Coordinates of C-alpha atoms in Angstrom, one line a residue:
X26 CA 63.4 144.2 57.0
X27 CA 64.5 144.0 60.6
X28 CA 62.9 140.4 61.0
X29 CA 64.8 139.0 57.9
X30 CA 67.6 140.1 59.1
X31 CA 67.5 138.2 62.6
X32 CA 66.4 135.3 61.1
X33 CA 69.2 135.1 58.6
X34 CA 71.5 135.6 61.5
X35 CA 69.7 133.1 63.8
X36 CA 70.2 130.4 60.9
X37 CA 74.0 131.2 60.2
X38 CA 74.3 131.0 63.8
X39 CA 72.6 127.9 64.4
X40 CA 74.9 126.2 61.0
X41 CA 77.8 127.8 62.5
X42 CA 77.7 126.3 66.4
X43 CA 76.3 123.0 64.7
X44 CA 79.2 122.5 62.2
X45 CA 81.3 123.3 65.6
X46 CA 79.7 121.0 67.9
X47 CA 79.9 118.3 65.4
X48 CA 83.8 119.0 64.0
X49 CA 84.7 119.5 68.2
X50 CA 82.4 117.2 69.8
X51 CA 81.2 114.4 68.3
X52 CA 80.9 112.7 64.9
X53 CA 78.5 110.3 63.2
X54 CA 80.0 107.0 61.1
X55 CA 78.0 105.0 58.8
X56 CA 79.3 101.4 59.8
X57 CA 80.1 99.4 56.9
X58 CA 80.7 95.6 56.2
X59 CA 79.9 92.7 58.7
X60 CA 83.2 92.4 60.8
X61 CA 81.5 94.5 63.4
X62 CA 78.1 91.9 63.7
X63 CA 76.4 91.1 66.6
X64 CA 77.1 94.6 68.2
X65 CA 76.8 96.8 65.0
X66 CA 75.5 95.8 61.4
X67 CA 75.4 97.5 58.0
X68 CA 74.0 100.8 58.3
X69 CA 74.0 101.6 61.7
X70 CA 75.1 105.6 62.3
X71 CA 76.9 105.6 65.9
X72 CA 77.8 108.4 67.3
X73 CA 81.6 108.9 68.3
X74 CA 82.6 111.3 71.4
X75 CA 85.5 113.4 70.0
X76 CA 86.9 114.3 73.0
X77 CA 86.8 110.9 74.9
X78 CA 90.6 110.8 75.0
X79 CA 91.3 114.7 74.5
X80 CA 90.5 116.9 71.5
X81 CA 93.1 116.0 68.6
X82 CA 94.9 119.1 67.6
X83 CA 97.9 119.8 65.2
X84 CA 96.7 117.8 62.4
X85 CA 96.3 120.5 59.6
X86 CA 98.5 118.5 56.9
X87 CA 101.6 118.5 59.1
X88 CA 102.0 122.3 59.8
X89 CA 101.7 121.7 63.6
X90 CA 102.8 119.3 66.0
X91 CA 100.5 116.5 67.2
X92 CA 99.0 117.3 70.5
X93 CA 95.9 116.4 72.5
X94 CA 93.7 118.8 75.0
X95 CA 92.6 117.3 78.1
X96 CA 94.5 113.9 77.2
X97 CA 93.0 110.5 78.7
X98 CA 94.0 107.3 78.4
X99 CA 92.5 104.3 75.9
X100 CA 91.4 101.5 78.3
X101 CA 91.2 98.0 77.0
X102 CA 88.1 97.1 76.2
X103 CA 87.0 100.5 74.9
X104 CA 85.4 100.0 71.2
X105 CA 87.1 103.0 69.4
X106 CA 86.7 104.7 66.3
X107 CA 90.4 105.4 64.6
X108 CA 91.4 106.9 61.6
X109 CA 93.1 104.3 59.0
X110 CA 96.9 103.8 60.0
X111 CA 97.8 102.9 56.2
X112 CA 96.9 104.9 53.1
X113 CA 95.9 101.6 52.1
X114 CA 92.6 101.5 53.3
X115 CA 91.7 105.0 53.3
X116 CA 88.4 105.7 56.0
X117 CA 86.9 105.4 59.6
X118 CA 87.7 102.3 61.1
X119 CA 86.3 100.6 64.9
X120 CA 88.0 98.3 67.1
X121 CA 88.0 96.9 70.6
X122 CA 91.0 98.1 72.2
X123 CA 93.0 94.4 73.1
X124 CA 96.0 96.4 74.6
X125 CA 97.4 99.5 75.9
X126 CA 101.3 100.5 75.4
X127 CA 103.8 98.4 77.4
X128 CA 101.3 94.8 77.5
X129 CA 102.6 91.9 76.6
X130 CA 100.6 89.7 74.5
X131 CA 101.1 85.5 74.4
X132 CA 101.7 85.3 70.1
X133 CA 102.2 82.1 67.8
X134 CA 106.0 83.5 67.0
X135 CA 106.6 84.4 70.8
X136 CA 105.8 87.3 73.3
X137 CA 104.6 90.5 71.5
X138 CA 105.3 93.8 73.8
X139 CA 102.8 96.7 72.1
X140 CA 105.2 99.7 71.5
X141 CA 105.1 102.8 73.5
X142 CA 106.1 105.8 74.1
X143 CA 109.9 105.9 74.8
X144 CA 112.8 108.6 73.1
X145 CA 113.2 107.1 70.2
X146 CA 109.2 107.1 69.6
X147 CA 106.7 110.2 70.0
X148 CA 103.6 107.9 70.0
X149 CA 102.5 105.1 71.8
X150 CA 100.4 102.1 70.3
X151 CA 97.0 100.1 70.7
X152 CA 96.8 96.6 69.6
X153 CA 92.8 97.2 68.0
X154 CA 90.5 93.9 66.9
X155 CA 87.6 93.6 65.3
X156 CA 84.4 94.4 67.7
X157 CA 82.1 91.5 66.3
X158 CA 81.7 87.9 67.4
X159 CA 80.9 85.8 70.8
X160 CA 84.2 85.1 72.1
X161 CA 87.7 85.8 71.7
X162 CA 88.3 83.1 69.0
X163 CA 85.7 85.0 67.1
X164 CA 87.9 88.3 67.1
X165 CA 90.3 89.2 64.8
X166 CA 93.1 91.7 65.0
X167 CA 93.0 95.1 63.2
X168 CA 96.9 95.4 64.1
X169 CA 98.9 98.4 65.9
X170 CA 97.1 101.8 65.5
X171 CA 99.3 104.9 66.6
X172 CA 97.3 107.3 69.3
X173 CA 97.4 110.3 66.9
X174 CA 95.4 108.0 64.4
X175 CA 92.0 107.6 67.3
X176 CA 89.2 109.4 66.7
X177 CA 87.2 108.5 69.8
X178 CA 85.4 106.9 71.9
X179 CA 82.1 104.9 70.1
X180 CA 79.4 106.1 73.0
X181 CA 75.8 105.0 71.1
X182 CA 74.3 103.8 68.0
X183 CA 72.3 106.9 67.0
X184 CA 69.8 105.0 64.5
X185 CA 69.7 101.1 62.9
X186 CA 69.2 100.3 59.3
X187 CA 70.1 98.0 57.3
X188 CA 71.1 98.7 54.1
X189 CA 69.5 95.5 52.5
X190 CA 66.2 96.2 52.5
X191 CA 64.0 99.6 51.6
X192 CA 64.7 102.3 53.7
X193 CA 61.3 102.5 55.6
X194 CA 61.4 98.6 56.3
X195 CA 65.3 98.7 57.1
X196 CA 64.9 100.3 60.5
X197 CA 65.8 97.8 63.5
X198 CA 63.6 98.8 66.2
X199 CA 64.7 98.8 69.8
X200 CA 68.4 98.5 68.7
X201 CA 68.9 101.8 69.6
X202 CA 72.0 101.8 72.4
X203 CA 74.6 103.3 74.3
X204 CA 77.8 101.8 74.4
X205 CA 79.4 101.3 78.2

């Protein structure tokens, strides 16, 4: 009796630090769609590092302020992971980072300064583009995403597949990669 009893407890244990580490630490998106192509196609799972830019905290359906724990800064450049800014388009989205509050970008209707943080606004702003494609013509921007809205970092692609073909002969070998 003794022995079922410790192994029911190592299991609810094991669930228990497992559903932590992955609602804490890191999460696992299924990437969708082709915008993200050469760097990530259909199928892939990457993994996303939660606390990259600090652990999001205070956003239980608006009964606590916004917050972050051990807060660091997006870089440009960074391929993020960032919860939909709209309720639009409901879902995980990732984007290159293009610019960090207070850039100024050259645009077709004149210069474009990316919002951030002053006293009339309690978040600051990342001008997001898609990830895929060779050059910068090739990009194409996602638009401004507020800070509370980023997930995290994108750190790896855990495992390739894609979704086309069966799932034993949809695995991409030796795609397998962590994302600097």
């Amino acid at each position: 009796m003794k022995a079922c009893v410790k192994f029911a407890l190592t299991l609810v244990i094991a669930a228990a630090l497992t559903l932590a580490f992955r609602a804490l630490a890191f999460t696992v998106c299924t990437v969708s769609g082709s915008a993200l192509q050469p760097e990530f196609i259909a199928g892939d799972r990457i993994l996303v590092n939660r606390w990259s830019y600090g652990l999001r905290t205070g956003r239980m359906g608006g009964l606590f302020r916004y917050g972050r724990l051990c807060r660091s800064e997006v870089r440009r450049g960074d391929i993020v992971a960032f919860d939909s800014p709209t309720d639009s388009l409901p879902g995980v989205f990732v984007g290159r980072c293009r610019a960090v509050p207070g850039d100024t970008l050259n645009a077709a209707d004149g210069p474009l300064i990316v919002p951030g943080a002053v006293t009339c606004a309690d978040q600051e702003y990342y001008l997001m583009e898609t990830v895929g494609g060779t050059g910068k013509s090739a990009a194409r921007p996602l638009g401004l995403v507020p800070e509370s809205s980023i997930i995290g970092r994108v750190c790896m692609i855990v495992y390739n597949h894609d979704d086309t073909y069966p799932v034993y002969d949809g695995y991409v070998r030796g795609r397998t990669m962590i994302i600097k």
